[in-house]
């Protein structure tokens, strides 16, 4: 009877140690489901339970540190041109720049030669007769040949404004001379001769002359007014030149 009690007591101690060993093993290996001594002595493990309800969202975490700058991307396609903006205000006038270099001499124009008309003539002897054109045969200038020494008349080739003048030596008689245009007297000059003296008679006028019209000088009136004189030391001259042509004139 005493031996049986000792055997039961020893068996109970051994069982308690085995149970303690299994509990320690369950704590060290979390992948092995924990088993109590009673379960070890019991049946097979049951089925896993259903998943629990999701928990509430946690609080937002703190902002992380700023990352490094990324690499530059490839350029995009060129966009459409924008609308033209409004003009800005006018700027201040700048300081004048230095004078430029002198340009090259231009070519000779045609207008200067196209619109030339001039003559200057003189007498070589006394005027023989009144009331006819005086023939000034001493040619001082007549490059365009607009004055005809055989008739004593200037014939207009370029319409426009002309200046005419005459300077006459007066000797031995009075002088009365007139400048004619197309058969009509325009101006008349009279000079009274002073005995034993040489005098001068002169006149000038600005006239508009049309193409084909003629201008000349002639003694006006009677023979006693024909005191125009010329020799190798006393001159009597007649001249005229174009001041400017008509605007509608075409060469």
Short mmCIF file of N, CA, C and O in Angstrom, two decimals, residues 161-239:
data_model
loop_
_atom_site.label_atom_id
_atom_site.label_comp_id
_atom_site.label_asym_id
_atom_site.label_seq_id
_atom_site.Cartn_x
_atom_site.Cartn_y
_atom_site.Cartn_z
N UNK A 161 10.50 130.33 -117.98
CA UNK A 161 10.80 131.73 -117.64
C UNK A 161 12.22 132.07 -118.09
O UNK A 161 13.17 131.34 -117.80
N UNK A 162 12.37 133.22 -118.79
CA UNK A 162 13.66 133.67 -119.33
C UNK A 162 13.96 135.08 -118.84
O UNK A 162 13.05 135.90 -118.61
N UNK A 163 15.24 135.34 -118.71
CA UNK A 163 15.72 136.69 -118.37
C UNK A 163 16.46 137.24 -119.59
O UNK A 163 17.36 136.60 -120.13
N UNK A 164 16.06 138.46 -120.02
CA UNK A 164 16.70 139.14 -121.14
C UNK A 164 17.22 140.49 -120.68
O UNK A 164 16.57 141.17 -119.86
N UNK A 165 18.39 140.88 -121.23
CA UNK A 165 18.97 142.18 -120.88
C UNK A 165 19.79 142.70 -122.06
O UNK A 165 20.31 141.92 -122.86
N UNK A 166 19.91 144.01 -122.13
CA UNK A 166 20.74 144.64 -123.17
C UNK A 166 21.44 145.87 -122.58
O UNK A 166 20.90 146.57 -121.71
N UNK A 167 22.67 146.10 -123.05
CA UNK A 167 23.47 147.25 -122.64
C UNK A 167 24.05 147.86 -123.92
O UNK A 167 24.85 147.23 -124.61
N UNK A 168 23.63 149.10 -124.26
CA UNK A 168 23.94 149.70 -125.55
C UNK A 168 24.75 150.99 -125.36
O UNK A 168 24.45 151.82 -124.47
N UNK A 169 25.76 151.17 -126.20
CA UNK A 169 26.53 152.41 -126.22
C UNK A 169 25.80 153.43 -127.10
O UNK A 169 25.38 153.11 -128.22
N UNK A 170 25.62 154.64 -126.60
CA UNK A 170 24.89 155.70 -127.32
C UNK A 170 25.91 156.77 -127.76
O UNK A 170 26.66 157.32 -126.92
N UNK A 171 25.89 157.08 -129.10
CA UNK A 171 26.85 158.06 -129.62
C UNK A 171 26.29 158.71 -130.89
O UNK A 171 25.71 158.03 -131.76
N UNK A 172 26.42 160.02 -130.97
CA UNK A 172 26.08 160.84 -132.13
C UNK A 172 24.58 161.06 -132.32
O UNK A 172 24.19 161.94 -133.11
N UNK A 173 23.72 160.32 -131.63
CA UNK A 173 22.27 160.53 -131.77
C UNK A 173 21.55 159.91 -130.57
O UNK A 173 22.11 159.11 -129.82
N UNK A 174 20.28 160.30 -130.42
CA UNK A 174 19.46 159.70 -129.36
C UNK A 174 19.20 158.23 -129.69
O UNK A 174 19.31 157.80 -130.84
N UNK A 175 18.80 157.49 -128.66
CA UNK A 175 18.47 156.07 -128.84
C UNK A 175 17.10 155.79 -128.25
O UNK A 175 16.80 156.17 -127.11
N UNK A 176 16.31 155.10 -129.05
CA UNK A 176 15.02 154.58 -128.59
C UNK A 176 14.93 153.16 -129.11
O UNK A 176 14.78 152.94 -130.31
N UNK A 177 15.05 152.20 -128.19
CA UNK A 177 15.11 150.79 -128.57
C UNK A 177 14.04 150.01 -127.81
O UNK A 177 13.66 150.38 -126.68
N UNK A 178 13.55 148.95 -128.43
CA UNK A 178 12.49 148.14 -127.82
C UNK A 178 12.84 146.66 -127.93
O UNK A 178 13.41 146.22 -128.94
N UNK A 179 12.45 145.91 -126.89
CA UNK A 179 12.58 144.45 -126.91
C UNK A 179 11.24 143.88 -127.35
O UNK A 179 10.21 144.16 -126.73
N UNK A 180 11.28 143.10 -128.42
CA UNK A 180 10.06 142.53 -128.99
C UNK A 180 9.94 141.03 -128.65
O UNK A 180 10.96 140.32 -128.58
N UNK A 181 8.70 140.61 -128.49
CA UNK A 181 8.40 139.19 -128.32
C UNK A 181 7.24 138.86 -129.24
O UNK A 181 6.14 139.43 -129.10
N UNK A 182 7.50 137.95 -130.18
CA UNK A 182 6.48 137.52 -131.15
C UNK A 182 5.80 138.70 -131.84
O UNK A 182 4.57 138.76 -131.97
N UNK A 183 6.61 139.70 -132.27
CA UNK A 183 6.10 140.82 -133.04
C UNK A 183 5.53 141.95 -132.25
O UNK A 183 5.09 142.96 -132.83
N UNK A 184 5.54 141.90 -130.90
CA UNK A 184 4.97 142.96 -130.08
C UNK A 184 6.04 143.51 -129.13
O UNK A 184 6.79 142.73 -128.52
N UNK A 185 6.13 144.86 -128.98
CA UNK A 185 7.11 145.43 -128.05
C UNK A 185 6.74 145.13 -126.60
O UNK A 185 5.57 145.24 -126.22
N UNK A 186 7.73 144.71 -125.83
CA UNK A 186 7.50 144.40 -124.41
C UNK A 186 7.98 145.55 -123.54
O UNK A 186 7.24 146.02 -122.66
N UNK A 187 9.20 146.03 -123.75
CA UNK A 187 9.72 147.20 -123.03
C UNK A 187 10.40 148.12 -124.04
O UNK A 187 10.90 147.68 -125.08
N UNK A 188 10.43 149.43 -123.73
CA UNK A 188 11.06 150.43 -124.58
C UNK A 188 12.02 151.26 -123.72
O UNK A 188 11.67 151.68 -122.60
N UNK A 189 13.24 151.48 -124.22
CA UNK A 189 14.24 152.27 -123.50
C UNK A 189 14.63 153.47 -124.37
O UNK A 189 14.91 153.32 -125.57
N UNK A 190 14.68 154.65 -123.73
CA UNK A 190 15.05 155.88 -124.45
C UNK A 190 16.21 156.55 -123.73
O UNK A 190 16.20 156.65 -122.49
N UNK A 191 17.20 156.98 -124.52
CA UNK A 191 18.34 157.71 -123.95
C UNK A 191 18.66 158.90 -124.86
O UNK A 191 18.80 158.74 -126.08
N UNK A 192 18.78 160.08 -124.27
CA UNK A 192 19.06 161.30 -125.02
C UNK A 192 20.57 161.53 -125.07
O UNK A 192 21.23 161.58 -124.04
N UNK A 193 21.06 161.68 -126.27
CA UNK A 193 22.49 161.84 -126.48
C UNK A 193 22.94 163.22 -125.98
O UNK A 193 22.29 164.24 -126.26
N UNK A 194 24.07 163.24 -125.27
CA UNK A 194 24.71 164.48 -124.83
C UNK A 194 25.89 164.75 -125.75
O UNK A 194 26.76 163.89 -125.92
N UNK A 195 25.93 165.89 -126.34
CA UNK A 195 26.95 166.24 -127.33
C UNK A 195 28.35 166.07 -126.76
O UNK A 195 28.61 166.43 -125.62
N UNK A 196 29.23 165.51 -127.62
CA UNK A 196 30.62 165.27 -127.26
C UNK A 196 30.75 164.33 -126.04
O UNK A 196 31.66 164.47 -125.22
N UNK A 197 29.81 163.40 -125.94
CA UNK A 197 29.84 162.46 -124.81
C UNK A 197 29.35 161.10 -125.29
O UNK A 197 28.55 160.99 -126.22
N UNK A 198 29.83 160.03 -124.64
CA UNK A 198 29.38 158.66 -124.91
C UNK A 198 28.50 158.23 -123.76
O UNK A 198 28.91 158.30 -122.59
N UNK A 199 27.30 157.78 -124.07
CA UNK A 199 26.33 157.42 -123.03
C UNK A 199 25.99 155.93 -123.14
O UNK A 199 26.41 155.24 -124.07
N UNK A 200 25.17 155.47 -122.17
CA UNK A 200 24.73 154.06 -122.14
C UNK A 200 23.22 154.00 -121.98
O UNK A 200 22.62 154.79 -121.23
N UNK A 201 22.61 153.05 -122.68
CA UNK A 201 21.18 152.75 -122.52
C UNK A 201 21.05 151.25 -122.23
O UNK A 201 21.68 150.42 -122.90
N UNK A 202 20.26 150.92 -121.26
CA UNK A 202 20.13 149.50 -120.87
C UNK A 202 18.73 149.20 -120.41
O UNK A 202 17.96 150.09 -120.03
N UNK A 203 18.40 147.93 -120.44
CA UNK A 203 17.09 147.46 -119.97
C UNK A 203 17.13 145.96 -119.74
O UNK A 203 17.99 145.25 -120.29
N UNK A 204 16.20 145.45 -118.94
CA UNK A 204 16.12 144.00 -118.65
C UNK A 204 14.69 143.65 -118.31
O UNK A 204 13.91 144.50 -117.85
N UNK A 205 14.35 142.36 -118.50
CA UNK A 205 12.98 141.92 -118.26
C UNK A 205 12.97 140.41 -118.06
O UNK A 205 13.83 139.69 -118.59
N UNK A 206 12.00 139.94 -117.27
CA UNK A 206 11.77 138.51 -117.06
C UNK A 206 10.49 138.14 -117.79
O UNK A 206 9.42 138.71 -117.52
N UNK A 207 10.59 137.20 -118.73
CA UNK A 207 9.44 136.85 -119.57
C UNK A 207 9.20 135.35 -119.58
O UNK A 207 10.16 134.56 -119.50
N UNK A 208 7.92 134.99 -119.71
CA UNK A 208 7.60 133.60 -120.00
C UNK A 208 7.49 133.44 -121.50
O UNK A 208 6.76 134.17 -122.18
N UNK A 209 8.25 132.46 -122.04
CA UNK A 209 8.32 132.27 -123.48
C UNK A 209 7.92 130.83 -123.80
O UNK A 209 8.40 129.89 -123.16
N UNK A 210 7.05 130.68 -124.77
CA UNK A 210 6.61 129.37 -125.20
C UNK A 210 7.50 128.86 -126.34
O UNK A 210 8.21 129.64 -126.99
N UNK A 211 7.46 127.54 -126.54
CA UNK A 211 8.24 126.94 -127.61
C UNK A 211 7.84 127.54 -128.97
O UNK A 211 6.65 127.64 -129.28
N UNK A 212 8.86 127.97 -129.74
CA UNK A 212 8.61 128.55 -131.06
C UNK A 212 8.50 130.05 -131.07
O UNK A 212 8.59 130.68 -132.15
N UNK A 213 8.30 130.68 -129.93
CA UNK A 213 8.22 132.15 -129.89
C UNK A 213 9.62 132.75 -130.05
O UNK A 213 10.61 132.14 -129.66
N UNK A 214 9.66 134.00 -130.57
CA UNK A 214 10.93 134.66 -130.85
C UNK A 214 11.03 135.97 -130.08
O UNK A 214 10.02 136.65 -129.85
N UNK A 215 12.26 136.31 -129.68
CA UNK A 215 12.54 137.54 -128.94
C UNK A 215 13.72 138.23 -129.63
O UNK A 215 14.71 137.58 -129.98
N UNK A 216 13.64 139.58 -129.81
CA UNK A 216 14.73 140.32 -130.45
C UNK A 216 14.68 141.79 -130.05
O UNK A 216 13.73 142.26 -129.42
N UNK A 217 15.72 142.55 -130.45
CA UNK A 217 15.81 144.00 -130.22
C UNK A 217 15.73 144.71 -131.57
O UNK A 217 16.24 144.21 -132.58
N UNK A 218 15.12 145.91 -131.55
CA UNK A 218 15.13 146.74 -132.74
C UNK A 218 14.95 148.21 -132.36
O UNK A 218 14.39 148.52 -131.30
N UNK A 219 15.51 149.08 -133.20
CA UNK A 219 15.34 150.52 -132.99
C UNK A 219 13.86 150.86 -133.21
O UNK A 219 13.24 150.44 -134.19
N UNK A 220 13.33 151.64 -132.28
CA UNK A 220 11.89 151.93 -132.29
C UNK A 220 11.69 153.37 -132.77
O UNK A 220 12.17 154.33 -132.18
N UNK A 221 10.96 153.50 -133.84
CA UNK A 221 10.65 154.85 -134.32
C UNK A 221 11.44 155.26 -135.53
O UNK A 221 11.74 154.44 -136.41
N UNK A 222 11.86 156.56 -135.56
CA UNK A 222 12.46 157.16 -136.74
C UNK A 222 13.98 157.02 -136.74
O UNK A 222 14.58 156.59 -135.76
N UNK A 223 14.56 157.46 -137.85
CA UNK A 223 16.00 157.34 -138.05
C UNK A 223 16.79 158.15 -137.02
O UNK A 223 17.89 157.77 -136.62
N UNK A 224 16.22 159.28 -136.57
CA UNK A 224 16.95 160.13 -135.61
C UNK A 224 17.12 159.46 -134.24
O UNK A 224 17.87 159.95 -133.40
N UNK A 225 16.44 158.34 -133.99
CA UNK A 225 16.60 157.61 -132.72
C UNK A 225 17.57 156.45 -132.85
O UNK A 225 17.59 155.56 -132.01
N UNK A 226 18.38 156.44 -133.88
CA UNK A 226 19.28 155.32 -134.13
C UNK A 226 20.71 155.70 -133.76
O UNK A 226 21.60 155.80 -134.61
N UNK A 227 20.95 155.90 -132.47
CA UNK A 227 22.29 156.28 -132.02
C UNK A 227 23.06 155.12 -131.38
O UNK A 227 24.03 155.36 -130.65
N UNK A 228 22.64 153.88 -131.63
CA UNK A 228 23.37 152.72 -131.07
C UNK A 228 24.71 152.61 -131.78
O UNK A 228 24.78 152.66 -133.02
N UNK A 229 25.76 152.44 -130.99
CA UNK A 229 27.12 152.49 -131.55
C UNK A 229 27.96 151.35 -131.00
O UNK A 229 27.74 150.87 -129.88
N UNK A 230 28.96 150.93 -131.81
CA UNK A 230 29.91 149.91 -131.36
C UNK A 230 31.19 150.03 -132.17
O UNK A 230 31.16 150.35 -133.36
N UNK A 231 32.32 149.85 -131.53
CA UNK A 231 33.61 149.77 -132.21
C UNK A 231 34.51 148.84 -131.40
O UNK A 231 34.02 148.10 -130.53
N UNK A 232 35.82 148.94 -131.64
CA UNK A 232 36.71 148.00 -130.96
C UNK A 232 36.90 148.30 -129.48
O UNK A 232 37.48 147.49 -128.75
N UNK A 233 36.46 149.42 -128.99
CA UNK A 233 36.59 149.74 -127.56
C UNK A 233 35.25 150.05 -126.90
O UNK A 233 35.19 150.28 -125.69
N UNK A 234 34.15 150.10 -127.65
CA UNK A 234 32.82 150.35 -127.11
C UNK A 234 31.87 149.23 -127.57
O UNK A 234 31.74 148.99 -128.77
N UNK A 235 31.25 148.58 -126.61
CA UNK A 235 30.40 147.44 -126.90
C UNK A 235 28.92 147.77 -126.70
O UNK A 235 28.55 148.56 -125.82
N UNK A 236 28.11 147.10 -127.50
CA UNK A 236 26.65 147.07 -127.31
C UNK A 236 26.26 145.59 -127.33
O UNK A 236 26.52 144.90 -128.32
N UNK A 237 25.66 145.10 -126.24
CA UNK A 237 25.42 143.66 -126.10
C UNK A 237 23.95 143.36 -125.84
O UNK A 237 23.19 144.21 -125.33
N UNK A 238 23.58 142.10 -126.14
CA UNK A 238 22.23 141.58 -125.93
C UNK A 238 22.38 140.16 -125.41
O UNK A 238 23.20 139.37 -125.93
N UNK A 239 21.63 139.79 -124.37
CA UNK A 239 21.76 138.47 -123.75
C UNK A 239 20.42 137.96 -123.25
O UNK A 239 19.47 138.74 -123.06
#
